[in-house]
Coordinates of C-alpha atoms and ligand atoms in Angstrom, one line a residue:
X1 CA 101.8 76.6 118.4
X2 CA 104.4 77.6 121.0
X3 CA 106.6 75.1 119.9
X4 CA 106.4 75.9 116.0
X5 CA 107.4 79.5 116.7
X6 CA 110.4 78.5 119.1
X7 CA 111.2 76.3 116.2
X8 CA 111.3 78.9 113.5
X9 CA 113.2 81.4 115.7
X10 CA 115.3 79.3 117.9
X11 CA 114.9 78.2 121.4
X12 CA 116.9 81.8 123.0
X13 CA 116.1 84.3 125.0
X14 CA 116.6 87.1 122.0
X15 CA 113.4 85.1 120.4
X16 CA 111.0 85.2 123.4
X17 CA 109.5 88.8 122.0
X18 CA 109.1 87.8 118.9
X19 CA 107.8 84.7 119.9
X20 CA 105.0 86.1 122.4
X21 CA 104.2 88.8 119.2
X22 CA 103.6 85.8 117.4
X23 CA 101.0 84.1 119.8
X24 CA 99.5 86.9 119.9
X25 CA 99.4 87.0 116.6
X26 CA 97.3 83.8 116.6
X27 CA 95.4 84.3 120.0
X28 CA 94.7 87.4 120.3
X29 CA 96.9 87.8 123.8
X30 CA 99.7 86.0 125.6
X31 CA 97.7 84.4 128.6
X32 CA 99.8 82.9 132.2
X33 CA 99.9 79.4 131.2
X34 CA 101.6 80.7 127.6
X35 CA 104.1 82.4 129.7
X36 CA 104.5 79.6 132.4
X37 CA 105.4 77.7 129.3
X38 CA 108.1 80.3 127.8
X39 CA 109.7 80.7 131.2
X40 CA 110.5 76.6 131.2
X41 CA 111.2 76.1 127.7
X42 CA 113.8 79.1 127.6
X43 CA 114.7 78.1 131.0
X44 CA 114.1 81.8 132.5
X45 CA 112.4 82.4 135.8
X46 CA 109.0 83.4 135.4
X47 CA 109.6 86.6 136.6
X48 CA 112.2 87.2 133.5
X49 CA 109.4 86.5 131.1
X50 CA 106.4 88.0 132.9
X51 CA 108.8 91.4 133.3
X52 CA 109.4 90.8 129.8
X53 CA 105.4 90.8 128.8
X54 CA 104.3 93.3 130.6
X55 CA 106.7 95.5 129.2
X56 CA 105.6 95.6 125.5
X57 CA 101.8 96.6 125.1
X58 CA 101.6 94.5 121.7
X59 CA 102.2 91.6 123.8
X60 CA 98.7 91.8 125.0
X61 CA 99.7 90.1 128.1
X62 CA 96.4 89.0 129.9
X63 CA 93.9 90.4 128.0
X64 CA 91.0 89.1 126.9
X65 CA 90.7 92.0 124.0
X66 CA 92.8 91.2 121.0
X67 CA 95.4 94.0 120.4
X68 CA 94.2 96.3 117.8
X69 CA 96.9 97.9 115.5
X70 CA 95.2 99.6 113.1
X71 CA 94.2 103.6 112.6
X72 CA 90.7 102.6 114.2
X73 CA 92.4 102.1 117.6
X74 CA 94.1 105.7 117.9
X75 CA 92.8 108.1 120.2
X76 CA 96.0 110.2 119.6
X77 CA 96.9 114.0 118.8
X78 CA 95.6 113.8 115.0
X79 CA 92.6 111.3 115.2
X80 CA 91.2 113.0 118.3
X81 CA 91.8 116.6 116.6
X82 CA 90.1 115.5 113.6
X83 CA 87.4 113.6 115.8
X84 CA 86.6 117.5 116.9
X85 CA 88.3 116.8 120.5
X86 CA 90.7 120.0 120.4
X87 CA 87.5 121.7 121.8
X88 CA 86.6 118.9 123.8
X89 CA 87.7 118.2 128.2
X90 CA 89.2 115.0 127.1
X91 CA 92.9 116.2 127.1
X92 CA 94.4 112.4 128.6
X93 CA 94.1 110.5 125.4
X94 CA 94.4 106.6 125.7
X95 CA 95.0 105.2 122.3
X96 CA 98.7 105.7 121.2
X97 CA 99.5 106.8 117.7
X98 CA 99.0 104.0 115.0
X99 CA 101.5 106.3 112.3
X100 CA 98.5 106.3 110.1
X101 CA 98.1 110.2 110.2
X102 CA 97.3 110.6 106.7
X103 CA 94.5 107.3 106.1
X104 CA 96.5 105.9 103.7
X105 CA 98.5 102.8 103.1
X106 CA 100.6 102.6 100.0
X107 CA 101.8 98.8 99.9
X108 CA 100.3 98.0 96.4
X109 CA 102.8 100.5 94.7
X110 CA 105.7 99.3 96.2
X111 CA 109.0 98.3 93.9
X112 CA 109.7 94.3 93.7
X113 CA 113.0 93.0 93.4
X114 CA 112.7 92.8 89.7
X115 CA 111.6 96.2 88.9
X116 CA 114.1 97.5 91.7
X117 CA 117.7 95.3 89.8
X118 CA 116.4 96.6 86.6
X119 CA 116.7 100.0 87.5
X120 CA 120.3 99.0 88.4
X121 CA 119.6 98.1 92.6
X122 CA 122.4 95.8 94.5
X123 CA 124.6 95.8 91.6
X124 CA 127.1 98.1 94.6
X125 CA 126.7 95.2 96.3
X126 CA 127.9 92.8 93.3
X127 CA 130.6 95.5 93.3
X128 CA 131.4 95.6 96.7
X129 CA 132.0 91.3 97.0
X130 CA 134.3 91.5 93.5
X131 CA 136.1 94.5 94.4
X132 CA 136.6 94.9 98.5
X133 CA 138.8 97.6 98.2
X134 CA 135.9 99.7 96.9
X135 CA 134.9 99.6 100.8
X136 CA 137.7 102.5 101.8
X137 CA 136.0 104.6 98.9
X138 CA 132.1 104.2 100.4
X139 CA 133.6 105.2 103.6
X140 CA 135.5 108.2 102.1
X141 CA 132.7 109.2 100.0
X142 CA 130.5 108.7 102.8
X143 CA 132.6 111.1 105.3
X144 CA 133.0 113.9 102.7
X145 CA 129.4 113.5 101.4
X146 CA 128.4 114.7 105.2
X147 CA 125.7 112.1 105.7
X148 CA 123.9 112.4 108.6
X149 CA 121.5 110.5 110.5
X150 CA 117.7 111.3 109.7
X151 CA 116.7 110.0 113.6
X152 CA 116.7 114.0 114.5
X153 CA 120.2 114.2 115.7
X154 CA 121.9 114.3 112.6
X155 CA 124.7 112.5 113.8
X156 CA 127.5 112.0 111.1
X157 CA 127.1 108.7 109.4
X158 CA 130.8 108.4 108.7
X159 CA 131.4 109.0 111.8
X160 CA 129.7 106.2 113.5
X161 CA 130.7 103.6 110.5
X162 CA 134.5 105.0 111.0
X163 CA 134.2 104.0 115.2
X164 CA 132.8 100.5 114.5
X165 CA 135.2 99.8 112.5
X166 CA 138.1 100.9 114.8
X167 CA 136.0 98.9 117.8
X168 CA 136.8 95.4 118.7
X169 CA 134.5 92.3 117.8
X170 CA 132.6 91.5 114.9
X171 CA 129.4 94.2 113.9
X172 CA 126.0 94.0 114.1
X173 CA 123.9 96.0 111.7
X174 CA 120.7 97.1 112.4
X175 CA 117.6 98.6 109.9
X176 CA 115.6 100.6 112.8
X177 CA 111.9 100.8 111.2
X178 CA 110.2 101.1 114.6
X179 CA 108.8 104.4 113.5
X180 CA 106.8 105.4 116.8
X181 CA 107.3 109.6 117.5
X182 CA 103.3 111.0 117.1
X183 CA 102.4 111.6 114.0
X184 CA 105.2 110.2 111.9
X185 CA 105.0 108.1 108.8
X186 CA 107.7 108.9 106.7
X187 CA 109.7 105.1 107.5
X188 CA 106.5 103.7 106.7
X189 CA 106.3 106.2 103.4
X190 CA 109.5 104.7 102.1
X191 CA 109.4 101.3 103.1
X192 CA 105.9 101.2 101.3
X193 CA 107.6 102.4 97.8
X194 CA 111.1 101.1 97.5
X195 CA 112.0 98.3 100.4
X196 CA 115.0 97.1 98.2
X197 CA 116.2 100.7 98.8
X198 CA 116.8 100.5 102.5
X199 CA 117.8 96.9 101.8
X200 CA 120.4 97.9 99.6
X201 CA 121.9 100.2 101.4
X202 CA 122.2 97.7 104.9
X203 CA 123.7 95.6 102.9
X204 CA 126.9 97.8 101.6
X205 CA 126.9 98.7 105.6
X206 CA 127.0 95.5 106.4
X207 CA 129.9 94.5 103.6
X208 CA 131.8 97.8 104.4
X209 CA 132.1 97.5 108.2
X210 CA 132.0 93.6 108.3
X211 CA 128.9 92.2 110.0
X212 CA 127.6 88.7 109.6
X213 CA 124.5 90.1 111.3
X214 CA 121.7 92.0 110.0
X215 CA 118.5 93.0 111.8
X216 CA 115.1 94.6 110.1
X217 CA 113.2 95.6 113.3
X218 CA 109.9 96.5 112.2
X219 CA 107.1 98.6 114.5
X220 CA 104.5 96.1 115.2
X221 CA 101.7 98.2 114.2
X222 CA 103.2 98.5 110.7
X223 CA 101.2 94.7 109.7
X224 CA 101.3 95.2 106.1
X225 CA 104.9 95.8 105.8
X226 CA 106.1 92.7 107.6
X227 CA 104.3 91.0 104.6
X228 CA 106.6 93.5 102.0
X229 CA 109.5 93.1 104.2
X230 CA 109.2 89.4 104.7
X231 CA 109.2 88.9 100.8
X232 CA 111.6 91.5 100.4
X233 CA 114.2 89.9 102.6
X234 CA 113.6 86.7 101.3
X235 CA 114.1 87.6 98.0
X236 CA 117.3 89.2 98.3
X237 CA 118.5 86.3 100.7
X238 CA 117.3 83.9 97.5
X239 CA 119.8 85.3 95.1
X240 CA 122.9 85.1 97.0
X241 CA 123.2 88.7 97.5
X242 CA 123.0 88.3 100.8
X243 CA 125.1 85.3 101.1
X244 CA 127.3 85.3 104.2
X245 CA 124.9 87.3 106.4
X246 CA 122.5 86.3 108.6
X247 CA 119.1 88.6 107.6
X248 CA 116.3 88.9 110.9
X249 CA 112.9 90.7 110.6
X250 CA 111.7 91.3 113.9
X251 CA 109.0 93.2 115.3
X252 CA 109.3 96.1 118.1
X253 CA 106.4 95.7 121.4
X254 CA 104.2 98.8 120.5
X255 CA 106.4 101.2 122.8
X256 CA 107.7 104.1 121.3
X257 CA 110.5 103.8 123.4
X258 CA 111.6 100.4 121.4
X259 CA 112.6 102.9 118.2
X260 CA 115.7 104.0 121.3
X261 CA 118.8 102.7 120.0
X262 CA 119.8 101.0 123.5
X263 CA 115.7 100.4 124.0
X264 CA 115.9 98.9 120.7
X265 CA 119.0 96.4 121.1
X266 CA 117.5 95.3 124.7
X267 CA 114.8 94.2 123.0
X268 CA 116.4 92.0 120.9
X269 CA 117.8 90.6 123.3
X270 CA 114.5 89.4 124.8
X271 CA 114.3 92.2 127.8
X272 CA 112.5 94.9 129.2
X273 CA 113.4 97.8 126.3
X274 CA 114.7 100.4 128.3
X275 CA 117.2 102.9 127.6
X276 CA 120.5 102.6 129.6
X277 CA 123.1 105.3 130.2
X278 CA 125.9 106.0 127.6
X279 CA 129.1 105.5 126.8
X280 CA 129.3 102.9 126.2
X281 CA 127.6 103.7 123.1
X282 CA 126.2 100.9 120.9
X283 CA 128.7 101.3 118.2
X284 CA 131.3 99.9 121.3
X285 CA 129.3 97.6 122.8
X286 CA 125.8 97.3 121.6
X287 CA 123.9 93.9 120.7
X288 CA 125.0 91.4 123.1
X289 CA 128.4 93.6 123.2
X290 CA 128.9 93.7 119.2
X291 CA 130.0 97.0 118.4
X292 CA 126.5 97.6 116.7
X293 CA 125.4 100.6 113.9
X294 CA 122.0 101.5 113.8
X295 CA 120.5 103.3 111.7
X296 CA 116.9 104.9 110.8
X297 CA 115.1 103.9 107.4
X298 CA 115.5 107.5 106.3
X299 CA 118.9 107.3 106.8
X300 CA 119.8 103.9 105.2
X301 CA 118.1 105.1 102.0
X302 CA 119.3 108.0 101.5
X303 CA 123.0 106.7 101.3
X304 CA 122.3 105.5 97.6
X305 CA 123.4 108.7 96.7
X306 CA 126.5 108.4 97.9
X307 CA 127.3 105.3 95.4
X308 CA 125.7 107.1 92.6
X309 CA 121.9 106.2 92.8
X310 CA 120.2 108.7 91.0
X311 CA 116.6 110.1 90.9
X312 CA 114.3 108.1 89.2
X313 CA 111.0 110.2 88.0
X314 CA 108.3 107.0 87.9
X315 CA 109.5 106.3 91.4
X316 CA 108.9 109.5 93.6
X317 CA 110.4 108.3 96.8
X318 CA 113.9 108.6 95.0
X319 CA 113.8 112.3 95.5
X320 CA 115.3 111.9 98.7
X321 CA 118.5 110.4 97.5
X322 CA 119.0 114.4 96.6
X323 CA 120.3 116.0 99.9
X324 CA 118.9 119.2 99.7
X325 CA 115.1 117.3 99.9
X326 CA 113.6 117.0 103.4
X327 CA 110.9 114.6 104.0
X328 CA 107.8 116.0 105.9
X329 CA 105.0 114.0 107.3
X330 CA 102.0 116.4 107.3
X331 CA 98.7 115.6 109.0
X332 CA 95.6 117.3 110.3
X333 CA 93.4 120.0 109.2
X334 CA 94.7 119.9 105.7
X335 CA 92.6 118.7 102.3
X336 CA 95.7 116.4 101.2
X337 CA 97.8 115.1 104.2
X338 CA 100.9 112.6 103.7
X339 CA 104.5 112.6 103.1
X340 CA 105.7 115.6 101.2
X341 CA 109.1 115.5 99.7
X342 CA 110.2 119.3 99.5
X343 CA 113.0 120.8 98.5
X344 CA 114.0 124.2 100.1
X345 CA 111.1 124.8 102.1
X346 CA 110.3 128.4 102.6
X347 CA 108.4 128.6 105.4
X348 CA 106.1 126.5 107.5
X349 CA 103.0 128.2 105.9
X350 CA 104.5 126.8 102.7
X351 CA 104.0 122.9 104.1
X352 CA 100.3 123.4 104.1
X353 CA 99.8 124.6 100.3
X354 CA 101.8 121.2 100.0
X355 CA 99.3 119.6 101.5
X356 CA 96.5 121.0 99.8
X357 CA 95.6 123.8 101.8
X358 CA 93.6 123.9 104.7
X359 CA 90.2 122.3 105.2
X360 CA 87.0 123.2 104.6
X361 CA 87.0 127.2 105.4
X362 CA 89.5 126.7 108.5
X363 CA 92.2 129.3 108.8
X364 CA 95.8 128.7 109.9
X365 CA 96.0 128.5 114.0
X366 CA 99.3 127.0 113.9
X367 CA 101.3 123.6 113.5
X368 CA 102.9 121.2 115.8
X369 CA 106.6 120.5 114.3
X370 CA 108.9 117.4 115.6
X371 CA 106.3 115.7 117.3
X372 CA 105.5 114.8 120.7
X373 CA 108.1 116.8 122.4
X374 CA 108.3 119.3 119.8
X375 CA 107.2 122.6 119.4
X376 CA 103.7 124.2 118.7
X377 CA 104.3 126.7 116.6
X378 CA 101.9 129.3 115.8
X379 CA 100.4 130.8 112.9
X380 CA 101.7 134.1 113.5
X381 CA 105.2 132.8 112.9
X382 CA 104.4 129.8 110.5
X383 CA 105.3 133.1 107.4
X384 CA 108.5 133.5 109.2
X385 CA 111.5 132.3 106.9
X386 CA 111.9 128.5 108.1
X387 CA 115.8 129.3 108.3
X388 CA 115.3 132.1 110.8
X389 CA 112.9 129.9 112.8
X390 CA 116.1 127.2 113.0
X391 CA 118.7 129.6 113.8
X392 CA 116.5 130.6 117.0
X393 CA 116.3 127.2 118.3
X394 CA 113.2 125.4 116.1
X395 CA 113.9 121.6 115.5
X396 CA 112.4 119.7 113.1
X397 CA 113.5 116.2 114.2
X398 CA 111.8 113.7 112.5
X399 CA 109.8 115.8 110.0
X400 CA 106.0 115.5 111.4
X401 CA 104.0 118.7 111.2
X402 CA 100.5 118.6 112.3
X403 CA 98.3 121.4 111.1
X404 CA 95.8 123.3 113.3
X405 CA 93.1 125.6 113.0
X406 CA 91.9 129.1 114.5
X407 CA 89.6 127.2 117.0
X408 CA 91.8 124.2 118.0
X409 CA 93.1 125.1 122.2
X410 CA 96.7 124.9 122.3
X411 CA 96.2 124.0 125.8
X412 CA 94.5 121.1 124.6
X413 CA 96.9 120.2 122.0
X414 CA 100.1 120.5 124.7
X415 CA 98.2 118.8 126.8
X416 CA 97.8 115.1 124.5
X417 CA 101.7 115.6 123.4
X418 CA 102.5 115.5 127.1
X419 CA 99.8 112.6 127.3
X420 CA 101.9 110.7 124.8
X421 CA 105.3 111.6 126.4
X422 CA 103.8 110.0 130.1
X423 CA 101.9 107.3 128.7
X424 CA 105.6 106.4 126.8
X425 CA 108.1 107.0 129.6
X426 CA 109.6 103.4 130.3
X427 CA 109.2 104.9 134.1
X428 CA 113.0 103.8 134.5
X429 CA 113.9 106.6 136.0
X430 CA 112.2 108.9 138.3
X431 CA 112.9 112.6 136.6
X432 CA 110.8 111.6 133.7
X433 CA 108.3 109.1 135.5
X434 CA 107.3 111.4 137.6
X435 CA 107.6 114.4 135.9
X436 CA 105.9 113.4 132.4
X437 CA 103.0 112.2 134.9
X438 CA 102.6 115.5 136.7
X439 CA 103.3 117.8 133.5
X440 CA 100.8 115.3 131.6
X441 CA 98.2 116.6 134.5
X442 CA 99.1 120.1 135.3
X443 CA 98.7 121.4 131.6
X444 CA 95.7 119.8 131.3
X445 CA 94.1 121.2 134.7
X446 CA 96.1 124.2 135.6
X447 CA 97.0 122.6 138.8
X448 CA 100.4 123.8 139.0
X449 CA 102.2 127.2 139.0
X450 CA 104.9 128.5 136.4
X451 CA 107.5 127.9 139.0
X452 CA 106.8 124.8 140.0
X453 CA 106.7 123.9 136.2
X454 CA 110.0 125.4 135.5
X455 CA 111.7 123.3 138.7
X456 CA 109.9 120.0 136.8
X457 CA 111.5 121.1 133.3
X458 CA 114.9 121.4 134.9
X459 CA 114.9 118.4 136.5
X460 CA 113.4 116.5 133.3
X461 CA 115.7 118.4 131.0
X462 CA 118.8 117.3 133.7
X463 CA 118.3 114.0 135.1
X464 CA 116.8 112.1 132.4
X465 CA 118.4 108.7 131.6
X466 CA 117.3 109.1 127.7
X467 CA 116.3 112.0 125.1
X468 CA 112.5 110.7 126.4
X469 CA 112.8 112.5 129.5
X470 CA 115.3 115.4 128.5
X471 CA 113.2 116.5 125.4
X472 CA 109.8 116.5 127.9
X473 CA 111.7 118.9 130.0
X474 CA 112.5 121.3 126.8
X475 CA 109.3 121.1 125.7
X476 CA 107.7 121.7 128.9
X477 CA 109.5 125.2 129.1
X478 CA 108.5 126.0 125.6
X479 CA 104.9 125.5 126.9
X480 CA 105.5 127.8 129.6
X481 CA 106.7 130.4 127.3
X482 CA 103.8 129.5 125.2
X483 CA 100.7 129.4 127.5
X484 CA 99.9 132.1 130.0
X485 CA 99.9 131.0 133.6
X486 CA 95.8 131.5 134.1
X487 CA 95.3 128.7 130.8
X488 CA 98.2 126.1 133.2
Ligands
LIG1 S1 114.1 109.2 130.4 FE1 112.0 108.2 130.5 S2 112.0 106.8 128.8 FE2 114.2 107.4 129.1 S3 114.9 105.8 130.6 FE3 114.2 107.5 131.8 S4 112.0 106.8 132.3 FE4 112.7 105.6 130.5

């Protein structure tokens, strides 16, 4: 079995992740003589490969429980708070967040390759391969279209296509569909409509800046969209669209830190994925020191625009290719929870009537916005224009907003996103081992005082290697601000 994997993904170290995922796959776990095996056939040291296992919980390294990816195995913020465990002691929370907030799973409606070229799909890649010169245009149109990245940075996307370019050595492109920040499911929402979309669009990238490489890395939990993917890819590489580049559909470990670019492109490389310090930044050196762009699934698809891809009514998930939509994943105690495409959102209040309204007779005590490190914002301000909430610091990052009610404890609440953000740290680096650990506790038994809080958010916020750590340290003083000292 070992030897029919190594055989379809090659006998290299960048395989040996995808290689264990795929015993797994079959076994249920990786067990020591599996890994024994790895470390001599990629000629590694067993210690390579065992630091390697035990890195990625989907690896299942030693277990005698089979690794459970689906809804039923979250114990996260959303399933717990639905479970009726807001008003419960349980604040640790073991299970980590499958990105199946809403229950649903949208595969069967997804757009094929045929349906997808009939509606006019890859022919800007037929375009781009008989016309190269049309390249300087994307990139123009691109940098004065103001694309920015939909990771919750909004980095220019011009900006990083314009420096891999002017970098030396040939590109590496990257589709980054390891969708893991708590309760977020819009990668998922678009990969399950329109895959040729994202496709599509890595594919001008590719053409445009030059690679010969293209990577779909997938989060492992997301099982019925390697299927779509797998076909997806295969399809496109079948006719010749692809021709000249080298398509890989690899799976992340079940870390949330894989979806970090420089998390990400470590484990590709068949290590440990953790974060390193920048510059130099991936679009210098990046996968195996190819100047490398990656970008989200939101990101990728929303780029159609740019070459003219226009809305399409039968297929909702084009909205997005209009700028001025944001993409929201909404969960929790509302009567219709998914992704809601909205354009010009109001207020926050306003994402709840999207949803359906609240449950049951529940009022409004507030939603979480921007996930795990975000911001728990309450319903006191949730009628407050959206716009005015930005310009005084709120970010939205990826879009997840999870809806409370008037008996849900924020303590509670703040206490499983700093669960999430300890039980995630790569524990690289002290600041945020140590201190995602001891805020995890201290909010959720009051152990510590505001000052010694505030000295833990500094040193988070400060000394962090990655956004990890530095965002546990904003959102640890916004919990400060948030909570009296008697409920910390
Ligand atoms: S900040 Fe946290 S997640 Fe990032 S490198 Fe340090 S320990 Fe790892």
């Amino acid at each position: 079995m070992i030897e029919s994997a190594l055989d379809r993904l090659g006998v290299s170290r960048d395989s040996l992740l995808e290689v264990m995922l795929d015993i797994r796959d079959q076994r249920g776990s990786v067990s020591e003589a599996g890994l024994l095996y790895l470390a001599d056939r990629l000629r590694l040291t067993v210690a390579e490969v065992y630091e390697v296992a035990t890195a990625y919980p989907a690896v299942n390294y030693g277990s005698i429980e089979p690794y459970r990816t689906e809804a039923d195995g979250c114990d996260d913020l959303v399933c717990a708070l639905l479970r009726g465990g807001a008003n419960s002691h349980d604040h640790a929370g073991r299970g980590v967040c499958r990105g199946r907030c809403d229950g649903v799973s949208r595969a069967d409606s997804v757009r094929v390759f045929d349906e997808f070229r009939a509606a006019g799909g890859y022919s800007i890649v037929e375009r781009l391969r008989q016309e190269p010169c049309l390249k300087d245009r994307i990139l123009q149109d691109i940098g004065s279209g103001n694309a920015v990245g939909r990771a919750g940075t909004s980095f220019p996307v011009g900006h990083k296509w314009q420096k891999i370019i002017a970098a030396s050595g040939e590109p590496v492109v990257i589709v980054n569909a390891d969708e893991g920040e708590l309760a977020t499911f819009k990668d998922r929402y678009i990969l399950e409509s329109d895959p040729h979309g994202v496709l599509e669009a890595a594919l001008v990238a590719a053409l445009v800046i030059g690679a010969r490489q293209l990577f779909v890395y997938l989060r492992d939990d997301y099982v019925h969209l390697h299927a779509v993917l797998r076909r997806a890819i295969d399809e496109v590489v079948a006719s010749g669209l692809a021709d000249g580049l080298q398509i890989d559909l690899r799976r992340s470990g079940g870390a949330y830190i894989c979806g970090e670019e420089t998390a990400l492109i470590a484990s590709l490389e068949g290590r440990p994925a953790r974060p390193r310090e920048r510059p130099p930044y991936p679009t210098e050196q990046g996968y195996h020191g190819h100047p490398t762009l990656v970008h989200n699934v939101e990101t990728f698809y929303r780029l159609r625009g740019i070459w003219g891809a226009a809305l399409e009514p039968s297929v909702p998930v084009t909205a997005l290719l209009d700028p001025e939509a944001a993409l929201f994943s909404v969960s929790g105690r509302v009567r219709q929870p998914g992704p809601k495409l909205v354009r010009g959102l109001p207020t926050l209040a306003a994402l709840v009537d999207e949803a359906g309204g609240m449950c049951d007779s529940d009022e409004l005590g507030g939603i979480v916005v921007g996930g795990a490190a975000g911001t728990i914002v309450p319903a006191r301000l949730c009628d407050v224009p959206l716009q005015e909430l930005i310009a005084s610091g709120l970010r939205l990052g990826t879009g997840s907003a999870v809806v409370f009610n008037q008996h849900d404890d924020i303590r509670w609440i703040a206490a499983r996103m700093a669960g999430f953000l300890a039980r995630e740290s790569c524990g690289q680096c002290s600041p945020c081992r140590v201190g995602t650990t001891k805020m995890a506790r201290a909010i959720s038994d009051g152990s510590l005082d505001h000052a010694t809080l505030n000295d833990l958010s500094v040193a988070m916020s400060e000394a962090s290697i990655c956004a990890l750590g530095r965002n546990a340290g904003k959102f640890l003083a916004r919990v400060i601000r948030t909570l009296p000292e008697r409920q910390l």
